[in-house]
Short mmCIF file of C-alpha atoms in Angstrom, two decimals:
data_model
loop_
_atom_site.label_atom_id
_atom_site.label_comp_id
_atom_site.label_asym_id
_atom_site.label_seq_id
_atom_site.Cartn_x
_atom_site.Cartn_y
_atom_site.Cartn_z
CA ASN A 9 0.00 0.00 0.00
CA LEU A 10 1.55 3.27 -1.11
CA ILE A 11 -0.16 5.36 1.56
CA ALA A 12 1.17 3.06 4.28
CA ARG A 13 4.69 3.39 2.88
CA SER A 14 4.40 7.19 2.88
CA VAL A 15 3.16 7.23 6.49
CA VAL A 16 6.10 5.04 7.56
CA LYS A 17 8.40 7.90 6.52
CA THR A 18 6.88 10.11 9.21
CA ASP A 19 8.33 7.87 11.94
CA SER A 20 11.83 9.18 11.33
CA LEU A 21 10.54 12.76 11.36
CA ILE A 22 8.27 12.45 14.39
CA GLY A 23 10.53 10.34 16.55
CA ALA A 24 9.05 8.84 19.72
CA ASP A 25 6.05 11.18 19.90
CA LYS A 26 2.85 9.16 19.96
CA GLN A 27 0.41 12.08 20.14
CA ILE A 28 0.26 14.20 17.01
CA ASN A 29 -1.88 17.04 15.71
CA LEU A 30 -2.51 15.79 12.16
CA THR A 31 -3.53 18.11 9.33
CA LEU A 32 -4.36 16.55 5.96
CA THR A 33 -4.41 18.50 2.72
CA THR A 34 -5.42 17.01 -0.62
CA SER A 35 -7.00 18.10 -3.84
CA GLN A 36 -10.73 17.50 -4.24
CA SER A 37 -10.15 14.41 -6.40
CA LEU A 38 -7.97 12.81 -3.68
CA GLU A 39 -10.37 13.47 -0.76
CA ILE A 40 -11.46 9.83 -0.94
CA LEU A 41 -8.03 8.80 0.41
CA LYS A 42 -8.23 10.83 3.66
CA PRO A 43 -9.78 8.03 5.77
CA ASP A 44 -7.02 5.67 4.64
CA ILE A 45 -4.36 8.19 5.66
CA PHE A 46 -5.89 8.68 9.13
CA LYS A 47 -6.19 4.89 9.51
CA GLU A 48 -2.51 4.36 8.65
CA PHE A 49 -1.38 6.89 11.28
CA ILE A 50 -3.61 5.24 13.90
CA ASP A 51 -2.43 1.74 12.89
CA ARG A 52 1.17 2.92 13.40
CA GLY A 53 0.34 3.75 17.03
CA LYS A 54 -0.22 7.50 16.68
CA ILE A 55 -2.88 9.21 18.75
CA ILE A 56 -4.42 12.09 16.82
CA ILE A 57 -5.14 15.12 19.00
CA ARG A 58 -6.21 18.72 18.33
CA ASP A 59 -3.98 20.33 20.98
CA GLU A 60 -0.50 21.79 20.96
CA GLY A 61 2.39 19.43 20.56
CA THR A 62 3.86 17.70 17.57
CA ALA A 63 2.03 18.94 14.48
CA VAL A 64 2.16 16.80 11.35
CA SER A 65 1.05 18.29 8.05
CA TYR A 66 0.50 15.57 5.43
CA THR A 67 -0.16 16.91 1.94
CA LEU A 68 -1.06 14.48 -0.82
CA ILE A 69 -0.18 16.29 -4.06
CA SER A 70 -0.96 13.69 -6.70
CA ALA A 71 -1.89 10.09 -7.33
CA GLU A 72 -1.75 8.66 -10.82
CA VAL A 73 -1.75 5.49 -12.85
CA LYS A 74 0.41 4.95 -15.94
CA TYR A 75 0.32 1.99 -18.31
CA GLY A 76 3.40 0.76 -20.14
CA SER A 77 3.33 -0.84 -23.54
CA SER A 78 1.33 -4.03 -23.93
CA PHE A 79 2.91 -7.40 -24.62
CA SER A 80 1.70 -10.92 -25.26
CA ASP A 81 1.99 -13.71 -22.70
CA GLY A 82 3.21 -16.32 -25.19
CA ILE A 83 1.75 -17.18 -28.57
CA PHE A 84 -1.74 -18.00 -27.29
CA GLY A 85 -1.56 -16.13 -23.99
CA GLY A 86 -3.41 -13.00 -23.00
CA ILE A 87 -2.28 -9.43 -23.50
CA LEU A 88 -0.45 -8.07 -20.44
CA ILE A 89 0.33 -4.47 -19.49
CA GLN A 90 2.75 -3.19 -16.88
CA ARG A 91 1.02 -0.68 -14.60
CA GLU A 92 2.78 1.97 -12.50
CA ILE A 93 0.97 3.66 -9.62
CA VAL A 94 2.60 6.78 -8.14
CA ILE A 95 1.67 9.04 -5.23
CA ARG A 96 3.52 12.25 -4.37
CA GLY A 97 3.27 14.49 -1.36
CA ASN A 98 4.88 16.51 1.40
CA LEU A 99 5.24 15.95 5.12
CA THR A 100 6.04 18.71 7.58
CA VAL A 101 6.61 18.08 11.28
CA SER A 102 6.52 21.05 13.68
CA ARG A 103 7.33 21.00 17.37
CA THR A 104 7.23 23.83 19.85
CA GLY A 105 10.61 25.52 19.84
CA PHE A 106 11.88 23.69 16.74
CA VAL A 107 12.08 24.67 13.10
CA PRO A 108 9.59 22.70 10.95
CA ARG A 109 11.16 19.78 9.10
CA PRO A 110 9.64 19.41 5.62
CA SER A 111 10.07 16.22 3.65
CA GLU A 112 8.83 15.21 0.21
CA PHE A 113 7.80 11.67 -0.66
CA THR A 114 7.17 9.73 -3.84
CA GLU A 115 5.94 6.17 -3.58
CA THR A 116 5.70 3.87 -6.60
CA ALA A 117 4.22 0.42 -7.11
CA LEU A 118 4.60 -1.69 -10.26
CA ASP A 119 2.49 -4.64 -11.28
CA THR A 120 1.40 -6.48 -14.41
CA ILE A 121 -2.26 -6.84 -15.29
CA GLU A 122 -4.25 -8.32 -18.16
CA LEU A 123 -5.66 -5.92 -20.75
CA GLU A 124 -9.17 -7.33 -20.28
CA ASP A 125 -9.04 -6.61 -16.52
CA ILE A 126 -8.42 -2.87 -16.84
CA SER A 127 -12.11 -1.94 -17.01
CA SER A 128 -12.80 -3.78 -13.74
CA ILE A 129 -9.71 -2.35 -12.00
CA GLU A 130 -10.30 1.30 -12.91
CA ASN A 131 -13.04 3.12 -11.04
CA LYS A 132 -14.82 5.47 -13.45
CA SER A 133 -15.93 7.77 -10.62
CA ILE A 134 -12.36 8.26 -9.34
CA PRO A 135 -10.28 10.00 -12.03
CA PHE A 136 -6.82 9.19 -10.66
CA THR A 137 -7.43 5.45 -11.16
CA GLN A 138 -7.73 5.92 -14.93
CA ALA A 139 -5.07 6.35 -17.62
CA PRO A 140 -4.86 6.03 -21.40
CA ILE A 141 -4.78 2.36 -22.38
CA PRO A 142 -2.11 1.36 -24.91
CA SER A 143 -3.11 -0.44 -28.08
CA ARG A 144 -2.79 -4.19 -28.53
CA PRO A 145 0.57 -5.39 -29.87
CA LEU A 146 0.76 -6.04 -33.61
CA LEU A 147 1.96 -9.62 -33.06
CA SER A 148 -1.25 -10.71 -31.38
CA THR A 149 -3.61 -8.98 -33.78
CA PHE A 150 -1.86 -9.91 -37.03
CA TRP A 151 0.63 -12.78 -36.73
CA GLU A 152 -1.11 -15.09 -34.27
CA PRO A 153 -4.12 -15.79 -36.53
CA ILE A 154 -1.77 -16.32 -39.49
CA ILE A 155 0.29 -18.82 -37.47
CA VAL A 156 -2.83 -20.70 -36.37
CA VAL A 157 -4.32 -20.88 -39.88
CA GLY A 158 -0.94 -21.80 -41.42
CA THR A 159 -0.41 -24.60 -38.91
CA LEU A 160 -3.91 -25.91 -39.51
CA ILE A 161 -3.46 -25.91 -43.31
CA GLY A 162 -0.04 -27.57 -43.00
CA SER A 163 -1.48 -30.29 -40.75
CA VAL A 164 -4.32 -31.04 -43.17
CA ILE A 165 -1.91 -31.23 -46.14
CA LEU A 166 0.43 -33.56 -44.23
CA LEU A 167 -2.49 -35.73 -43.12
CA PHE A 168 -3.73 -36.34 -46.67
CA THR A 169 -0.22 -36.62 -48.16
CA VAL A 170 0.91 -39.27 -45.66
CA ARG A 171 -2.45 -41.08 -45.82
CA SER A 172 -2.45 -41.35 -49.61
CA LYS A 173 0.96 -43.08 -49.69
#
């Protein structure tokens, strides 16, 4: 989880403080991620307060999905696409009597998915889950049917040639 990995980075900035005054800032399209961010801080043992003390400002700047070029999983396999998911943001920790310590983060996750699964993975109501989908590779749309038909024709010719002798 990319949000969890970004929250882990706050541990080195916060130190041993368990109680924090957490401020979250995101764009409107990323508001849906706020509960996950709060949950990750709580799961890491932080107690969120609204008093003075250690103030943590977590700003989620962007979240995006990018698709690489598509490739075939063997001659008769499905079409696969490498997907890259990236989140970027800033963390600032302020303590009474100390200068704020800003820190930027970029978290990336890579995986490979099937072309047919993209429509079920992307959420049409959440824009940052969508990206332009690359076209199918030429090999699968052109050469694979030719190979199949050629093999079939060759097999039929061999069958009747060997049988007639």
